[in-house]
C-alpha atoms as a PDB file:
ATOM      1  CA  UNK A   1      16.162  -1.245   6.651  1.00  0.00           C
ATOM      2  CA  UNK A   2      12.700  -2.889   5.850  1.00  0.00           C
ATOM      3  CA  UNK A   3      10.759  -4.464   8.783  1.00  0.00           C
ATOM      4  CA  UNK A   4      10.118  -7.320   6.612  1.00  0.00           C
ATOM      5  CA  UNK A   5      11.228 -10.668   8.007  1.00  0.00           C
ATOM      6  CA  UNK A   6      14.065 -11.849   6.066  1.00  0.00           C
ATOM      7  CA  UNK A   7      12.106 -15.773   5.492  1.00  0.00           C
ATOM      8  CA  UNK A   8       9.350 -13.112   3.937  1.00  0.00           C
ATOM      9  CA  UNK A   9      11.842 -11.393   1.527  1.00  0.00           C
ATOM     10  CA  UNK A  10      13.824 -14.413   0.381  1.00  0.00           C
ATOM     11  CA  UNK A  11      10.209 -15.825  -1.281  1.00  0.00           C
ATOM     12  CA  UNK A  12       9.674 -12.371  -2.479  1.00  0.00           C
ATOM     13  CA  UNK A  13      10.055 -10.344  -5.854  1.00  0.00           C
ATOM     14  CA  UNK A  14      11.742  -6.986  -4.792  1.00  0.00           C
ATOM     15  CA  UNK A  15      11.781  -3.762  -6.655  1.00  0.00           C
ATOM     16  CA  UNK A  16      14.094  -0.610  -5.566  1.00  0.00           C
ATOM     17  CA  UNK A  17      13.510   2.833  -6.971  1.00  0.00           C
ATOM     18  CA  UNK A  18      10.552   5.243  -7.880  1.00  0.00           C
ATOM     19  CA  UNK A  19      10.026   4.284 -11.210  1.00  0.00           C
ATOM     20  CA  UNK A  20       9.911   0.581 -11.187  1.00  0.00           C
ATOM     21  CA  UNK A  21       7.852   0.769  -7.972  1.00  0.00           C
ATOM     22  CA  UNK A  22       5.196   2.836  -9.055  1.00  0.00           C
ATOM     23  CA  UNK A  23       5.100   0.469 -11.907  1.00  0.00           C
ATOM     24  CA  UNK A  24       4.621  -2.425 -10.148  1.00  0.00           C
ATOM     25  CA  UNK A  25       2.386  -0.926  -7.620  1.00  0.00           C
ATOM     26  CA  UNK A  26      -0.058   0.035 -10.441  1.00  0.00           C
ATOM     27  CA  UNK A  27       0.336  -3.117 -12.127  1.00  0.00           C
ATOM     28  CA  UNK A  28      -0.661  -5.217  -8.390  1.00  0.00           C
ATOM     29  CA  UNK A  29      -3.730  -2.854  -8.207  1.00  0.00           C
ATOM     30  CA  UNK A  30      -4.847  -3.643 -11.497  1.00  0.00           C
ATOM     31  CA  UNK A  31      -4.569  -7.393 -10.962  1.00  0.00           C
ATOM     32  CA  UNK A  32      -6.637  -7.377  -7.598  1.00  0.00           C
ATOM     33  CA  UNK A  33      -9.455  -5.106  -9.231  1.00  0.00           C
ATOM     34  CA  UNK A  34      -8.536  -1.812  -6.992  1.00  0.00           C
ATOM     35  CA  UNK A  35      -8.255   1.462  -8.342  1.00  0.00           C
ATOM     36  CA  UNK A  36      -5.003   2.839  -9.392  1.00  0.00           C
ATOM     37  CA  UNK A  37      -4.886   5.833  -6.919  1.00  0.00           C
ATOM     38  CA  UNK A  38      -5.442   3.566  -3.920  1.00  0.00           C
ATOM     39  CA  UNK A  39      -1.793   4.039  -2.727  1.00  0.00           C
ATOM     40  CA  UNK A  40      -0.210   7.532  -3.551  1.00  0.00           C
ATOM     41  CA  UNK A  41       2.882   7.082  -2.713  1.00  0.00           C
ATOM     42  CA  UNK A  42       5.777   9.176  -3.753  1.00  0.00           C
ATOM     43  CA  UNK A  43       9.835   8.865  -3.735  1.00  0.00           C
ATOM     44  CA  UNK A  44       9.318   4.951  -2.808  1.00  0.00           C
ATOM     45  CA  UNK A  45      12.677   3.299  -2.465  1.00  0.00           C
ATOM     46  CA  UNK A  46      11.483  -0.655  -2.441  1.00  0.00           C
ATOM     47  CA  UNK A  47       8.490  -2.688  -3.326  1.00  0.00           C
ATOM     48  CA  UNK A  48       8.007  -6.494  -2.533  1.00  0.00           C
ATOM     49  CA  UNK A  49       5.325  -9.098  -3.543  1.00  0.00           C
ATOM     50  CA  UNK A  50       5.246 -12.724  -2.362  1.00  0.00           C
ATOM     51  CA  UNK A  51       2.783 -14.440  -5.129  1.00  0.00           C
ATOM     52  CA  UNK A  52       2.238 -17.474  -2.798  1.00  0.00           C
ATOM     53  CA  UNK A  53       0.621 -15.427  -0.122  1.00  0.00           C
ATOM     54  CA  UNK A  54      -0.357 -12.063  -1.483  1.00  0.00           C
ATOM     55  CA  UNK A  55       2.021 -10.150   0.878  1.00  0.00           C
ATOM     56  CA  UNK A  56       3.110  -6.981  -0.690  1.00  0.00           C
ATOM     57  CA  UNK A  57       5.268  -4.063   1.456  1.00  0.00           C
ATOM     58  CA  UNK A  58       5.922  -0.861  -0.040  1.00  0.00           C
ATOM     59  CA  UNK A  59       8.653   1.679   1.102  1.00  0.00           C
ATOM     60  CA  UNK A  60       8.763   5.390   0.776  1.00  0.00           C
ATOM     61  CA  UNK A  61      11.374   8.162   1.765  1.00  0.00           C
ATOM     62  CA  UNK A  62       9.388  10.187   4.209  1.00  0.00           C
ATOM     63  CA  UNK A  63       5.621   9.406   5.671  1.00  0.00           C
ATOM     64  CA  UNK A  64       2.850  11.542   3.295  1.00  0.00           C
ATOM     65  CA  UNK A  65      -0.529  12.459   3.945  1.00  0.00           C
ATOM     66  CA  UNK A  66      -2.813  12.392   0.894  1.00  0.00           C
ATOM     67  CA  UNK A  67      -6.531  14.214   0.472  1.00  0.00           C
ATOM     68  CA  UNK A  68      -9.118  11.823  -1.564  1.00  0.00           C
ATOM     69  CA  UNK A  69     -11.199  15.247  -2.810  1.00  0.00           C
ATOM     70  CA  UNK A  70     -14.466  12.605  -4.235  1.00  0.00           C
ATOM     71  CA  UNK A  71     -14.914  11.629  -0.582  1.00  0.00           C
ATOM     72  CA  UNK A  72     -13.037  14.241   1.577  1.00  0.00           C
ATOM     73  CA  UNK A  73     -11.007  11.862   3.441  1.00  0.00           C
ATOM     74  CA  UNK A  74      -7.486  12.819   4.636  1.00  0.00           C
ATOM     75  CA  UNK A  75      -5.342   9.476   4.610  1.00  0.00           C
ATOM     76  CA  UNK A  76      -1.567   9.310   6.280  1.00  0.00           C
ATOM     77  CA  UNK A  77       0.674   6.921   4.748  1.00  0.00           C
ATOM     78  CA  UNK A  78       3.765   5.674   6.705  1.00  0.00           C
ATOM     79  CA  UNK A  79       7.243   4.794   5.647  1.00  0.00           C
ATOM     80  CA  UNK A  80       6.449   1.508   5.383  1.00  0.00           C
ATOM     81  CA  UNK A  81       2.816  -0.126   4.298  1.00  0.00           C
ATOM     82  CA  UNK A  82       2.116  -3.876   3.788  1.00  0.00           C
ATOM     83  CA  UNK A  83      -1.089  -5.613   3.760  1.00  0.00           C
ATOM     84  CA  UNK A  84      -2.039  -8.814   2.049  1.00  0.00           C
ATOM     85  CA  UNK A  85      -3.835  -8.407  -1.609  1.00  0.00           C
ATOM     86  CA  UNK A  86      -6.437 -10.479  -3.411  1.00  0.00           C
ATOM     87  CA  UNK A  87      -9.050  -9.655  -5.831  1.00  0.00           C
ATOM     88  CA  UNK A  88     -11.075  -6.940  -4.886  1.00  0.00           C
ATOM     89  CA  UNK A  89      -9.757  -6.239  -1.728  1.00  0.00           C
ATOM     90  CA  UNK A  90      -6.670  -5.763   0.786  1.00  0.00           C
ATOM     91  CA  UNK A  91      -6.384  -6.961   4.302  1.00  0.00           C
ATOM     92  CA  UNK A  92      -4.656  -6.978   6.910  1.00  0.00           C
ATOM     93  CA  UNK A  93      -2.978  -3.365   6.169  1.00  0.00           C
ATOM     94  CA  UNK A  94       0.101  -1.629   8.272  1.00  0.00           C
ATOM     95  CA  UNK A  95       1.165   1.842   7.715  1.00  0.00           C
ATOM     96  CA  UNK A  96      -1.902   3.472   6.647  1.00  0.00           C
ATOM     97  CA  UNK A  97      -4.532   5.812   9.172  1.00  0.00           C
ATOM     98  CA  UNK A  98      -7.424   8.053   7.931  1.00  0.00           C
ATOM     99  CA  UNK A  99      -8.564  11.139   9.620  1.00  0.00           C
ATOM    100  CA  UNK A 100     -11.989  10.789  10.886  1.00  0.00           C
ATOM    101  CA  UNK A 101     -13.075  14.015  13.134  1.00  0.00           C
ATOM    102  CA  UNK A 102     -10.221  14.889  15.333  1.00  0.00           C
ATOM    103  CA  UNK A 103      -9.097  10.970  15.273  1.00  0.00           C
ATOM    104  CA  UNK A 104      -6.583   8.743  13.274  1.00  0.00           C
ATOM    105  CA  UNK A 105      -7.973   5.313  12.534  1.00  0.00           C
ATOM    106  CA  UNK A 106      -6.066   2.625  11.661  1.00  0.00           C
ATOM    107  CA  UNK A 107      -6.991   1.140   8.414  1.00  0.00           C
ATOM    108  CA  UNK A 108      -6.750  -2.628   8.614  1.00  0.00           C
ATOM    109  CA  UNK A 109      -9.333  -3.880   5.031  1.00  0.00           C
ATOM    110  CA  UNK A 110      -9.893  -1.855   1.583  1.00  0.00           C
ATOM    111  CA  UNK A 111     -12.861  -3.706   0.236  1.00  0.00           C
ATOM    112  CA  UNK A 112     -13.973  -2.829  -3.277  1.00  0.00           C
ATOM    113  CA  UNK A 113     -17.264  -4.165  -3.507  1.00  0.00           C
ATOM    114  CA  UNK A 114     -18.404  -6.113  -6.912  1.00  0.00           C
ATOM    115  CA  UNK A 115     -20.519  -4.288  -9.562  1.00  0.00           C
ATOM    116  CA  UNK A 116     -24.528  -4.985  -9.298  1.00  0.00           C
END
């Protein structure tokens, strides 16, 4: 069960199943301006995006912890991660901690900043 309020999911498109998720996923990045390997998820089971608002929640099976080798960075993904997308950037992000030192910090923006 998704911990997205049901007034939330009625205005929403939802997606169930790997395939169509990673799809759609990919497809949100690329429409925001973020890079495609932003959210690594695997074996997702449901996807939702409310246009109006930018809200976007993305399920997986089990929580995963992914290495980004270009900057050394050890990122933990929860079952659950939603955050509010626009272009160049997501806010306001649940679900997702990075390993700095001995600490996990929450990650609440991903800003990609604008070419020079």
């Amino acid at each position: 069960m998704s911990s997205v309020a049901e007034d939330i999911r009625a205005k929403a498109t939802i997606y169930h199943g790997e395939e169509v998720c990673r799809e759609q996923t990919q497809r949100l990045l690329r429409e925001v301006g973020l890079p495609n390997g932003l959210l690594p998820l695997q074996d997702f089971e449901e996807c939702g995006h409310v246009p109006e608002t930018g809200f976007v929640w993305l399920k997986q099976k089990k929580k995963i912890e992914h290495k980004f080798e270009k900057i050394s960075k050890l990122v933990s993904y929860a079952t659950e991660v939603t955050a509010y997308a626009e272009p160049g950037k997501i806010k306001n992000v649940t679900g997702v901690k990075a390993k700095e030192l001995l600490l996990w910090i929450t990650i609440k923006d991903i800003t990609v900043p604008e070419p020079a």
